[in-house]
Protein backbone atom coordinates (compact mmCIF):
# COMPACT_ATOMS: atom_id res chain seq x y z
CA UNK A 1 0.00 0.00 0.00
CA UNK A 2 1.25 3.50 -0.80
CA UNK A 3 2.33 5.85 1.98
CA UNK A 4 1.05 9.45 2.08
CA UNK A 5 1.84 12.60 4.02
CA UNK A 6 -1.23 14.67 4.83
CA UNK A 7 -0.43 18.30 5.65
CA UNK A 8 -2.61 21.05 7.07
CA UNK A 9 -1.61 24.69 6.60
CA UNK A 10 -2.64 27.98 8.15
CA UNK A 11 -3.89 30.95 6.12
CA UNK A 12 -0.31 32.13 5.55
CA UNK A 13 0.77 28.76 4.13
CA UNK A 14 2.77 27.61 7.16
CA UNK A 15 2.55 23.99 8.19
CA UNK A 16 0.19 23.59 11.16
CA UNK A 17 0.37 19.82 11.50
CA UNK A 18 0.86 16.69 9.42
CA UNK A 19 0.64 12.95 9.67
CA UNK A 20 1.61 9.93 7.63
CA UNK A 21 -0.86 7.31 6.53
CA UNK A 22 -0.93 4.18 4.44
CA UNK A 23 -3.93 4.09 2.10
CA UNK A 24 -5.07 1.80 -0.71
CA UNK A 25 -4.93 4.59 -3.29
CA UNK A 26 -4.88 8.37 -3.87
CA UNK A 27 -8.66 8.70 -3.55
CA UNK A 28 -8.70 7.12 -0.09
CA UNK A 29 -5.85 9.40 1.00
CA UNK A 30 -7.87 12.44 -0.13
CA UNK A 31 -10.92 11.24 1.79
CA UNK A 32 -8.83 10.61 4.91
CA UNK A 33 -7.30 14.09 4.66
CA UNK A 34 -10.75 15.68 4.69
CA UNK A 35 -12.06 13.38 7.41
CA UNK A 36 -9.20 14.26 9.77
CA UNK A 37 -9.30 18.02 9.07
CA UNK A 38 -10.21 20.26 11.98
CA UNK A 39 -12.97 22.81 11.27
CA UNK A 40 -10.63 25.83 11.51
CA UNK A 41 -8.19 24.46 8.89
CA UNK A 42 -8.81 25.85 5.41
CA UNK A 43 -5.84 24.45 3.45
CA UNK A 44 -4.59 20.90 3.04
CA UNK A 45 -2.19 18.94 0.88
CA UNK A 46 -1.71 15.23 0.24
CA UNK A 47 1.74 14.06 -0.83
CA UNK A 48 2.90 10.70 -2.14
CA UNK A 49 6.67 10.78 -1.92
CA UNK A 50 7.78 13.94 -3.72
CA UNK A 51 4.54 14.24 -5.68
CA UNK A 52 1.72 16.52 -4.63
CA UNK A 53 -1.42 14.56 -5.48
CA UNK A 54 -4.08 16.81 -3.96
CA UNK A 55 -4.45 20.31 -2.55
CA UNK A 56 -7.40 22.33 -1.27
CA UNK A 57 -7.98 24.99 -2.19
CA UNK A 58 -6.70 24.46 -5.72
CA UNK A 59 -3.60 26.39 -6.66
CA UNK A 60 -2.61 28.24 -9.78
CA UNK A 61 -0.22 26.49 -12.13
CA UNK A 62 -0.62 23.20 -13.91
CA UNK A 63 2.11 21.49 -11.94
CA UNK A 64 0.60 22.42 -8.57
CA UNK A 65 3.83 24.01 -7.41
CA UNK A 66 2.52 27.53 -6.75
CA UNK A 67 2.64 28.29 -3.02
CA UNK A 68 3.08 24.64 -2.09
CA UNK A 69 4.93 23.54 0.99
CA UNK A 70 6.80 20.26 0.77
CA UNK A 71 6.48 18.39 4.03
CA UNK A 72 9.55 16.42 5.00
PDB file of N, CA, C and O in Angstrom:
ATOM      1  N   UNK A   1       0.833  -1.182   0.000  1.00  0.00           N
ATOM      2  CA  UNK A   1       0.000   0.000   0.000  1.00  0.00           C
ATOM      3  C   UNK A   1       0.880   1.248   0.000  1.00  0.00           C
ATOM      4  O   UNK A   1       1.864   1.302   0.713  1.00  0.00           O
ATOM      5  N   UNK A   2       0.468   2.262  -0.745  1.00  0.00           N
ATOM      6  CA  UNK A   2       1.247   3.501  -0.795  1.00  0.00           C
ATOM      7  C   UNK A   2       1.176   4.287   0.519  1.00  0.00           C
ATOM      8  O   UNK A   2       0.184   4.238   1.229  1.00  0.00           O
ATOM      9  N   UNK A   3       2.267   4.987   0.808  1.00  0.00           N
ATOM     10  CA  UNK A   3       2.327   5.853   1.984  1.00  0.00           C
ATOM     11  C   UNK A   3       2.086   7.295   1.548  1.00  0.00           C
ATOM     12  O   UNK A   3       2.517   7.704   0.475  1.00  0.00           O
ATOM     13  N   UNK A   4       1.402   8.055   2.374  1.00  0.00           N
ATOM     14  CA  UNK A   4       1.049   9.447   2.085  1.00  0.00           C
ATOM     15  C   UNK A   4       1.401  10.319   3.272  1.00  0.00           C
ATOM     16  O   UNK A   4       1.360   9.855   4.414  1.00  0.00           O
ATOM     17  N   UNK A   5       1.712  11.582   2.998  1.00  0.00           N
ATOM     18  CA  UNK A   5       1.835  12.598   4.023  1.00  0.00           C
ATOM     19  C   UNK A   5       0.674  13.551   3.829  1.00  0.00           C
ATOM     20  O   UNK A   5       0.454  14.062   2.722  1.00  0.00           O
ATOM     21  N   UNK A   6      -0.082  13.775   4.870  1.00  0.00           N
ATOM     22  CA  UNK A   6      -1.230  14.670   4.828  1.00  0.00           C
ATOM     23  C   UNK A   6      -0.864  15.886   5.667  1.00  0.00           C
ATOM     24  O   UNK A   6      -0.527  15.751   6.848  1.00  0.00           O
ATOM     25  N   UNK A   7      -0.900  17.051   5.024  1.00  0.00           N
ATOM     26  CA  UNK A   7      -0.429  18.296   5.646  1.00  0.00           C
ATOM     27  C   UNK A   7      -1.565  19.306   5.726  1.00  0.00           C
ATOM     28  O   UNK A   7      -2.330  19.464   4.769  1.00  0.00           O
ATOM     29  N   UNK A   8      -1.619  20.001   6.858  1.00  0.00           N
ATOM     30  CA  UNK A   8      -2.608  21.053   7.067  1.00  0.00           C
ATOM     31  C   UNK A   8      -1.858  22.360   7.280  1.00  0.00           C
ATOM     32  O   UNK A   8      -0.880  22.400   8.036  1.00  0.00           O
ATOM     33  N   UNK A   9      -2.308  23.414   6.587  1.00  0.00           N
ATOM     34  CA  UNK A   9      -1.606  24.688   6.601  1.00  0.00           C
ATOM     35  C   UNK A   9      -2.506  25.805   7.114  1.00  0.00           C
ATOM     36  O   UNK A   9      -3.726  25.738   6.944  1.00  0.00           O
ATOM     37  N   UNK A  10      -1.869  26.818   7.707  1.00  0.00           N
ATOM     38  CA  UNK A  10      -2.637  27.981   8.147  1.00  0.00           C
ATOM     39  C   UNK A  10      -2.874  28.906   6.960  1.00  0.00           C
ATOM     40  O   UNK A  10      -2.437  28.630   5.841  1.00  0.00           O
ATOM     41  N   UNK A  11      -3.547  30.033   7.202  1.00  0.00           N
ATOM     42  CA  UNK A  11      -3.890  30.953   6.118  1.00  0.00           C
ATOM     43  C   UNK A  11      -2.661  31.524   5.425  1.00  0.00           C
ATOM     44  O   UNK A  11      -2.718  31.892   4.258  1.00  0.00           O
ATOM     45  N   UNK A  12      -1.536  31.611   6.128  1.00  0.00           N
ATOM     46  CA  UNK A  12      -0.310  32.131   5.546  1.00  0.00           C
ATOM     47  C   UNK A  12       0.504  31.090   4.803  1.00  0.00           C
ATOM     48  O   UNK A  12       1.524  31.394   4.216  1.00  0.00           O
ATOM     49  N   UNK A  13       0.066  29.828   4.831  1.00  0.00           N
ATOM     50  CA  UNK A  13       0.771  28.761   4.130  1.00  0.00           C
ATOM     51  C   UNK A  13       1.777  28.007   4.975  1.00  0.00           C
ATOM     52  O   UNK A  13       2.467  27.127   4.475  1.00  0.00           O
ATOM     53  N   UNK A  14       1.851  28.324   6.271  1.00  0.00           N
ATOM     54  CA  UNK A  14       2.771  27.612   7.159  1.00  0.00           C
ATOM     55  C   UNK A  14       2.152  26.296   7.615  1.00  0.00           C
ATOM     56  O   UNK A  14       0.949  26.215   7.868  1.00  0.00           O
ATOM     57  N   UNK A  15       2.992  25.302   7.745  1.00  0.00           N
ATOM     58  CA  UNK A  15       2.547  23.986   8.188  1.00  0.00           C
ATOM     59  C   UNK A  15       2.032  24.066   9.620  1.00  0.00           C
ATOM     60  O   UNK A  15       2.723  24.549  10.516  1.00  0.00           O
ATOM     61  N   UNK A  16       0.791  23.617   9.824  1.00  0.00           N
ATOM     62  CA  UNK A  16       0.187  23.591  11.156  1.00  0.00           C
ATOM     63  C   UNK A  16       0.414  22.226  11.797  1.00  0.00           C
ATOM     64  O   UNK A  16       0.852  22.123  12.926  1.00  0.00           O
ATOM     65  N   UNK A  17       0.085  21.177  11.058  1.00  0.00           N
ATOM     66  CA  UNK A  17       0.373  19.825  11.496  1.00  0.00           C
ATOM     67  C   UNK A  17       0.299  18.887  10.304  1.00  0.00           C
ATOM     68  O   UNK A  17      -0.214  19.241   9.250  1.00  0.00           O
ATOM     69  N   UNK A  18       0.870  17.700  10.483  1.00  0.00           N
ATOM     70  CA  UNK A  18       0.860  16.695   9.419  1.00  0.00           C
ATOM     71  C   UNK A  18       0.885  15.312  10.050  1.00  0.00           C
ATOM     72  O   UNK A  18       1.229  15.153  11.231  1.00  0.00           O
ATOM     73  N   UNK A  19       0.515  14.339   9.251  1.00  0.00           N
ATOM     74  CA  UNK A  19       0.643  12.953   9.672  1.00  0.00           C
ATOM     75  C   UNK A  19       0.872  12.080   8.458  1.00  0.00           C
ATOM     76  O   UNK A  19       0.596  12.481   7.327  1.00  0.00           O
ATOM     77  N   UNK A  20       1.387  10.909   8.689  1.00  0.00           N
ATOM     78  CA  UNK A  20       1.612   9.933   7.627  1.00  0.00           C
ATOM     79  C   UNK A  20       0.547   8.863   7.721  1.00  0.00           C
ATOM     80  O   UNK A  20       0.097   8.511   8.817  1.00  0.00           O
ATOM     81  N   UNK A  21       0.162   8.358   6.569  1.00  0.00           N
ATOM     82  CA  UNK A  21      -0.859   7.311   6.526  1.00  0.00           C
ATOM     83  C   UNK A  21      -0.586   6.372   5.360  1.00  0.00           C
ATOM     84  O   UNK A  21      -0.030   6.783   4.343  1.00  0.00           O
ATOM     85  N   UNK A  22      -0.985   5.150   5.522  1.00  0.00           N
ATOM     86  CA  UNK A  22      -0.933   4.181   4.444  1.00  0.00           C
ATOM     87  C   UNK A  22      -2.367   3.969   3.971  1.00  0.00           C
ATOM     88  O   UNK A  22      -3.238   3.641   4.770  1.00  0.00           O
ATOM     89  N   UNK A  23      -2.590   4.200   2.675  1.00  0.00           N
ATOM     90  CA  UNK A  23      -3.931   4.087   2.100  1.00  0.00           C
ATOM     91  C   UNK A  23      -3.865   3.216   0.852  1.00  0.00           C
ATOM     92  O   UNK A  23      -2.812   3.092   0.227  1.00  0.00           O
ATOM     93  N   UNK A  24      -5.001   2.657   0.476  1.00  0.00           N
ATOM     94  CA  UNK A  24      -5.071   1.799  -0.706  1.00  0.00           C
ATOM     95  C   UNK A  24      -4.734   2.541  -1.992  1.00  0.00           C
ATOM     96  O   UNK A  24      -4.158   1.973  -2.907  1.00  0.00           O
ATOM     97  N   UNK A  25      -5.140   3.827  -2.071  1.00  0.00           N
ATOM     98  CA  UNK A  25      -4.928   4.592  -3.293  1.00  0.00           C
ATOM     99  C   UNK A  25      -5.059   6.085  -2.995  1.00  0.00           C
ATOM    100  O   UNK A  25      -5.367   6.486  -1.871  1.00  0.00           O
ATOM    101  N   UNK A  26      -4.833   6.910  -4.037  1.00  0.00           N
ATOM    102  CA  UNK A  26      -4.883   8.366  -3.873  1.00  0.00           C
ATOM    103  C   UNK A  26      -6.247   8.837  -3.391  1.00  0.00           C
ATOM    104  O   UNK A  26      -6.344   9.729  -2.542  1.00  0.00           O
ATOM    105  N   UNK A  27      -7.299   8.274  -3.920  1.00  0.00           N
ATOM    106  CA  UNK A  27      -8.657   8.701  -3.553  1.00  0.00           C
ATOM    107  C   UNK A  27      -8.915   8.500  -2.061  1.00  0.00           C
ATOM    108  O   UNK A  27      -9.463   9.376  -1.397  1.00  0.00           O
ATOM    109  N   UNK A  28      -8.500   7.377  -1.526  1.00  0.00           N
ATOM    110  CA  UNK A  28      -8.698   7.125  -0.090  1.00  0.00           C
ATOM    111  C   UNK A  28      -7.858   8.074   0.761  1.00  0.00           C
ATOM    112  O   UNK A  28      -8.283   8.502   1.837  1.00  0.00           O
ATOM    113  N   UNK A  29      -6.682   8.436   0.276  1.00  0.00           N
ATOM    114  CA  UNK A  29      -5.847   9.398   0.995  1.00  0.00           C
ATOM    115  C   UNK A  29      -6.529  10.768   1.028  1.00  0.00           C
ATOM    116  O   UNK A  29      -6.509  11.455   2.053  1.00  0.00           O
ATOM    117  N   UNK A  30      -7.148  11.172  -0.081  1.00  0.00           N
ATOM    118  CA  UNK A  30      -7.872  12.443  -0.130  1.00  0.00           C
ATOM    119  C   UNK A  30      -9.039  12.443   0.854  1.00  0.00           C
ATOM    120  O   UNK A  30      -9.264  13.407   1.590  1.00  0.00           O
ATOM    121  N   UNK A  31      -9.771  11.352   0.878  1.00  0.00           N
ATOM    122  CA  UNK A  31     -10.915  11.237   1.788  1.00  0.00           C
ATOM    123  C   UNK A  31     -10.446  11.303   3.240  1.00  0.00           C
ATOM    124  O   UNK A  31     -11.039  12.006   4.068  1.00  0.00           O
ATOM    125  N   UNK A  32      -9.367  10.591   3.555  1.00  0.00           N
ATOM    126  CA  UNK A  32      -8.827  10.612   4.909  1.00  0.00           C
ATOM    127  C   UNK A  32      -8.387  12.015   5.299  1.00  0.00           C
ATOM    128  O   UNK A  32      -8.643  12.470   6.423  1.00  0.00           O
ATOM    129  N   UNK A  33      -7.752  12.730   4.374  1.00  0.00           N
ATOM    130  CA  UNK A  33      -7.299  14.094   4.656  1.00  0.00           C
ATOM    131  C   UNK A  33      -8.463  14.988   5.054  1.00  0.00           C
ATOM    132  O   UNK A  33      -8.366  15.771   6.007  1.00  0.00           O
ATOM    133  N   UNK A  34      -9.579  14.874   4.351  1.00  0.00           N
ATOM    134  CA  UNK A  34     -10.752  15.680   4.693  1.00  0.00           C
ATOM    135  C   UNK A  34     -11.396  15.208   5.990  1.00  0.00           C
ATOM    136  O   UNK A  34     -11.852  16.022   6.796  1.00  0.00           O
ATOM    137  N   UNK A  35     -11.428  13.921   6.209  1.00  0.00           N
ATOM    138  CA  UNK A  35     -12.057  13.377   7.414  1.00  0.00           C
ATOM    139  C   UNK A  35     -11.312  13.793   8.683  1.00  0.00           C
ATOM    140  O   UNK A  35     -11.937  14.009   9.730  1.00  0.00           O
ATOM    141  N   UNK A  36     -10.005  13.936   8.598  1.00  0.00           N
ATOM    142  CA  UNK A  36      -9.196  14.265   9.773  1.00  0.00           C
ATOM    143  C   UNK A  36      -8.995  15.771   9.959  1.00  0.00           C
ATOM    144  O   UNK A  36      -8.434  16.204  10.956  1.00  0.00           O
ATOM    145  N   UNK A  37      -9.492  16.572   9.039  1.00  0.00           N
ATOM    146  CA  UNK A  37      -9.297  18.022   9.075  1.00  0.00           C
ATOM    147  C   UNK A  37     -10.126  18.656  10.185  1.00  0.00           C
ATOM    148  O   UNK A  37     -11.306  18.378  10.322  1.00  0.00           O
ATOM    149  N   UNK A  38      -9.486  19.511  10.970  1.00  0.00           N
ATOM    150  CA  UNK A  38     -10.211  20.262  11.985  1.00  0.00           C
ATOM    151  C   UNK A  38     -11.002  21.378  11.307  1.00  0.00           C
ATOM    152  O   UNK A  38     -10.608  21.875  10.250  1.00  0.00           O
ATOM    153  N   UNK A  39     -12.107  21.807  11.904  1.00  0.00           N
ATOM    154  CA  UNK A  39     -12.968  22.812  11.268  1.00  0.00           C
ATOM    155  C   UNK A  39     -12.273  24.141  10.951  1.00  0.00           C
ATOM    156  O   UNK A  39     -12.618  24.798   9.980  1.00  0.00           O
ATOM    157  N   UNK A  40     -11.283  24.539  11.746  1.00  0.00           N
ATOM    158  CA  UNK A  40     -10.627  25.826  11.513  1.00  0.00           C
ATOM    159  C   UNK A  40      -9.547  25.778  10.436  1.00  0.00           C
ATOM    160  O   UNK A  40      -9.028  26.814  10.041  1.00  0.00           O
ATOM    161  N   UNK A  41      -9.214  24.612   9.936  1.00  0.00           N
ATOM    162  CA  UNK A  41      -8.194  24.464   8.890  1.00  0.00           C
ATOM    163  C   UNK A  41      -8.839  24.666   7.528  1.00  0.00           C
ATOM    164  O   UNK A  41      -9.853  24.048   7.212  1.00  0.00           O
ATOM    165  N   UNK A  42      -8.248  25.532   6.728  1.00  0.00           N
ATOM    166  CA  UNK A  42      -8.807  25.849   5.412  1.00  0.00           C
ATOM    167  C   UNK A  42      -7.974  25.296   4.255  1.00  0.00           C
ATOM    168  O   UNK A  42      -8.450  25.244   3.130  1.00  0.00           O
ATOM    169  N   UNK A  43      -6.722  24.911   4.521  1.00  0.00           N
ATOM    170  CA  UNK A  43      -5.845  24.447   3.446  1.00  0.00           C
ATOM    171  C   UNK A  43      -5.253  23.095   3.805  1.00  0.00           C
ATOM    172  O   UNK A  43      -4.837  22.870   4.943  1.00  0.00           O
ATOM    173  N   UNK A  44      -5.215  22.199   2.819  1.00  0.00           N
ATOM    174  CA  UNK A  44      -4.595  20.902   3.042  1.00  0.00           C
ATOM    175  C   UNK A  44      -3.900  20.438   1.782  1.00  0.00           C
ATOM    176  O   UNK A  44      -4.210  20.873   0.679  1.00  0.00           O
ATOM    177  N   UNK A  45      -2.939  19.535   1.983  1.00  0.00           N
ATOM    178  CA  UNK A  45      -2.195  18.938   0.882  1.00  0.00           C
ATOM    179  C   UNK A  45      -2.002  17.459   1.185  1.00  0.00           C
ATOM    180  O   UNK A  45      -1.814  17.068   2.337  1.00  0.00           O
ATOM    181  N   UNK A  46      -2.003  16.656   0.121  1.00  0.00           N
ATOM    182  CA  UNK A  46      -1.710  15.232   0.238  1.00  0.00           C
ATOM    183  C   UNK A  46      -0.536  14.938  -0.686  1.00  0.00           C
ATOM    184  O   UNK A  46      -0.586  15.233  -1.877  1.00  0.00           O
ATOM    185  N   UNK A  47       0.518  14.377  -0.102  1.00  0.00           N
ATOM    186  CA  UNK A  47       1.740  14.061  -0.831  1.00  0.00           C
ATOM    187  C   UNK A  47       1.947  12.556  -0.873  1.00  0.00           C
ATOM    188  O   UNK A  47       1.674  11.857   0.100  1.00  0.00           O
ATOM    189  N   UNK A  48       2.441  12.089  -1.999  1.00  0.00           N
ATOM    190  CA  UNK A  48       2.896  10.705  -2.138  1.00  0.00           C
ATOM    191  C   UNK A  48       4.351  10.792  -2.574  1.00  0.00           C
ATOM    192  O   UNK A  48       4.640  11.138  -3.728  1.00  0.00           O
ATOM    193  N   UNK A  49       5.252  10.567  -1.635  1.00  0.00           N
ATOM    194  CA  UNK A  49       6.669  10.784  -1.919  1.00  0.00           C
ATOM    195  C   UNK A  49       6.898  12.254  -2.203  1.00  0.00           C
ATOM    196  O   UNK A  49       6.483  13.117  -1.439  1.00  0.00           O
ATOM    197  N   UNK A  50       7.516  12.555  -3.348  1.00  0.00           N
ATOM    198  CA  UNK A  50       7.777  13.944  -3.720  1.00  0.00           C
ATOM    199  C   UNK A  50       6.680  14.536  -4.585  1.00  0.00           C
ATOM    200  O   UNK A  50       6.781  15.662  -5.049  1.00  0.00           O
ATOM    201  N   UNK A  51       5.618  13.783  -4.809  1.00  0.00           N
ATOM    202  CA  UNK A  51       4.537  14.235  -5.685  1.00  0.00           C
ATOM    203  C   UNK A  51       3.344  14.743  -4.890  1.00  0.00           C
ATOM    204  O   UNK A  51       2.806  14.036  -4.038  1.00  0.00           O
ATOM    205  N   UNK A  52       2.945  15.966  -5.198  1.00  0.00           N
ATOM    206  CA  UNK A  52       1.719  16.515  -4.632  1.00  0.00           C
ATOM    207  C   UNK A  52       0.561  15.923  -5.422  1.00  0.00           C
ATOM    208  O   UNK A  52       0.474  16.110  -6.632  1.00  0.00           O
ATOM    209  N   UNK A  53      -0.311  15.183  -4.755  1.00  0.00           N
ATOM    210  CA  UNK A  53      -1.416  14.562  -5.485  1.00  0.00           C
ATOM    211  C   UNK A  53      -2.745  15.275  -5.274  1.00  0.00           C
ATOM    212  O   UNK A  53      -3.690  15.060  -6.033  1.00  0.00           O
ATOM    213  N   UNK A  54      -2.808  16.150  -4.250  1.00  0.00           N
ATOM    214  CA  UNK A  54      -4.081  16.806  -3.962  1.00  0.00           C
ATOM    215  C   UNK A  54      -3.830  18.026  -3.094  1.00  0.00           C
ATOM    216  O   UNK A  54      -2.994  17.981  -2.183  1.00  0.00           O
ATOM    217  N   UNK A  55      -4.540  19.110  -3.367  1.00  0.00           N
ATOM    218  CA  UNK A  55      -4.455  20.311  -2.546  1.00  0.00           C
ATOM    219  C   UNK A  55      -5.801  21.006  -2.549  1.00  0.00           C
ATOM    220  O   UNK A  55      -6.478  21.065  -3.571  1.00  0.00           O
ATOM    221  N   UNK A  56      -6.192  21.528  -1.403  1.00  0.00           N
ATOM    222  CA  UNK A  56      -7.397  22.334  -1.274  1.00  0.00           C
ATOM    223  C   UNK A  56      -7.050  23.546  -0.458  1.00  0.00           C
ATOM    224  O   UNK A  56      -6.432  23.397   0.596  1.00  0.00           O
ATOM    225  N   UNK A  57      -7.358  24.736  -0.896  1.00  0.00           N
ATOM    226  CA  UNK A  57      -7.983  24.995  -2.190  1.00  0.00           C
ATOM    227  C   UNK A  57      -7.012  24.735  -3.326  1.00  0.00           C
ATOM    228  O   UNK A  57      -5.816  24.621  -3.097  1.00  0.00           O
ATOM    229  N   UNK A  58      -7.552  24.655  -4.544  1.00  0.00           N
ATOM    230  CA  UNK A  58      -6.705  24.465  -5.715  1.00  0.00           C
ATOM    231  C   UNK A  58      -5.721  25.610  -5.811  1.00  0.00           C
ATOM    232  O   UNK A  58      -5.968  26.705  -5.343  1.00  0.00           O
ATOM    233  N   UNK A  59      -4.623  25.360  -6.473  1.00  0.00           N
ATOM    234  CA  UNK A  59      -3.604  26.386  -6.655  1.00  0.00           C
ATOM    235  C   UNK A  59      -3.437  26.698  -8.120  1.00  0.00           C
ATOM    236  O   UNK A  59      -3.791  25.893  -8.985  1.00  0.00           O
ATOM    237  N   UNK A  60      -2.908  27.869  -8.407  1.00  0.00           N
ATOM    238  CA  UNK A  60      -2.609  28.242  -9.785  1.00  0.00           C
ATOM    239  C   UNK A  60      -1.405  27.449 -10.275  1.00  0.00           C
ATOM    240  O   UNK A  60      -0.534  27.105  -9.502  1.00  0.00           O
ATOM    241  N   UNK A  61      -1.355  27.195 -11.542  1.00  0.00           N
ATOM    242  CA  UNK A  61      -0.216  26.494 -12.126  1.00  0.00           C
ATOM    243  C   UNK A  61      -0.538  25.042 -12.354  1.00  0.00           C
ATOM    244  O   UNK A  61      -1.019  24.352 -11.471  1.00  0.00           O
ATOM    245  N   UNK A  62      -0.276  24.567 -13.538  1.00  0.00           N
ATOM    246  CA  UNK A  62      -0.624  23.198 -13.909  1.00  0.00           C
ATOM    247  C   UNK A  62       0.120  22.159 -13.108  1.00  0.00           C
ATOM    248  O   UNK A  62      -0.386  21.075 -12.851  1.00  0.00           O
ATOM    249  N   UNK A  63       1.343  22.489 -12.667  1.00  0.00           N
ATOM    250  CA  UNK A  63       2.114  21.494 -11.941  1.00  0.00           C
ATOM    251  C   UNK A  63       1.825  21.481 -10.449  1.00  0.00           C
ATOM    252  O   UNK A  63       2.353  20.670  -9.708  1.00  0.00           O
ATOM    253  N   UNK A  64       0.965  22.391  -9.986  1.00  0.00           N
ATOM    254  CA  UNK A  64       0.598  22.420  -8.574  1.00  0.00           C
ATOM    255  C   UNK A  64       1.685  22.946  -7.662  1.00  0.00           C
ATOM    256  O   UNK A  64       1.609  22.786  -6.465  1.00  0.00           O
ATOM    257  N   UNK A  65       2.695  23.594  -8.228  1.00  0.00           N
ATOM    258  CA  UNK A  65       3.827  24.014  -7.412  1.00  0.00           C
ATOM    259  C   UNK A  65       3.648  25.396  -6.787  1.00  0.00           C
ATOM    260  O   UNK A  65       4.382  25.766  -5.897  1.00  0.00           O
ATOM    261  N   UNK A  66       2.708  26.185  -7.243  1.00  0.00           N
ATOM    262  CA  UNK A  66       2.519  27.533  -6.752  1.00  0.00           C
ATOM    263  C   UNK A  66       2.106  27.534  -5.286  1.00  0.00           C
ATOM    264  O   UNK A  66       1.103  26.934  -4.912  1.00  0.00           O
ATOM    265  N   UNK A  67       2.901  28.150  -4.442  1.00  0.00           N
ATOM    266  CA  UNK A  67       2.636  28.290  -3.021  1.00  0.00           C
ATOM    267  C   UNK A  67       2.435  26.942  -2.317  1.00  0.00           C
ATOM    268  O   UNK A  67       1.673  26.811  -1.395  1.00  0.00           O
ATOM    269  N   UNK A  68       3.173  25.942  -2.743  1.00  0.00           N
ATOM    270  CA  UNK A  68       3.082  24.643  -2.091  1.00  0.00           C
ATOM    271  C   UNK A  68       4.226  24.462  -1.117  1.00  0.00           C
ATOM    272  O   UNK A  68       5.343  24.885  -1.370  1.00  0.00           O
ATOM    273  N   UNK A  69       3.944  23.854  -0.008  1.00  0.00           N
ATOM    274  CA  UNK A  69       4.933  23.535   0.986  1.00  0.00           C
ATOM    275  C   UNK A  69       5.204  22.050   0.915  1.00  0.00           C
ATOM    276  O   UNK A  69       4.268  21.244   0.971  1.00  0.00           O
ATOM    277  N   UNK A  70       6.450  21.683   0.794  1.00  0.00           N
ATOM    278  CA  UNK A  70       6.795  20.264   0.773  1.00  0.00           C
ATOM    279  C   UNK A  70       7.071  19.828   2.183  1.00  0.00           C
ATOM    280  O   UNK A  70       7.994  20.330   2.839  1.00  0.00           O
ATOM    281  N   UNK A  71       6.290  18.919   2.687  1.00  0.00           N
ATOM    282  CA  UNK A  71       6.484  18.394   4.031  1.00  0.00           C
ATOM    283  C   UNK A  71       7.586  17.348   3.995  1.00  0.00           C
ATOM    284  O   UNK A  71       7.635  16.516   3.112  1.00  0.00           O
ATOM    285  N   UNK A  72       8.474  17.426   4.954  1.00  0.00           N
ATOM    286  CA  UNK A  72       9.546  16.423   5.000  1.00  0.00           C
ATOM    287  C   UNK A  72       9.638  15.794   6.361  1.00  0.00           C
ATOM    288  O   UNK A  72       9.026  16.193   7.282  1.00  0.00           O
TER     289      UNK A  72
END
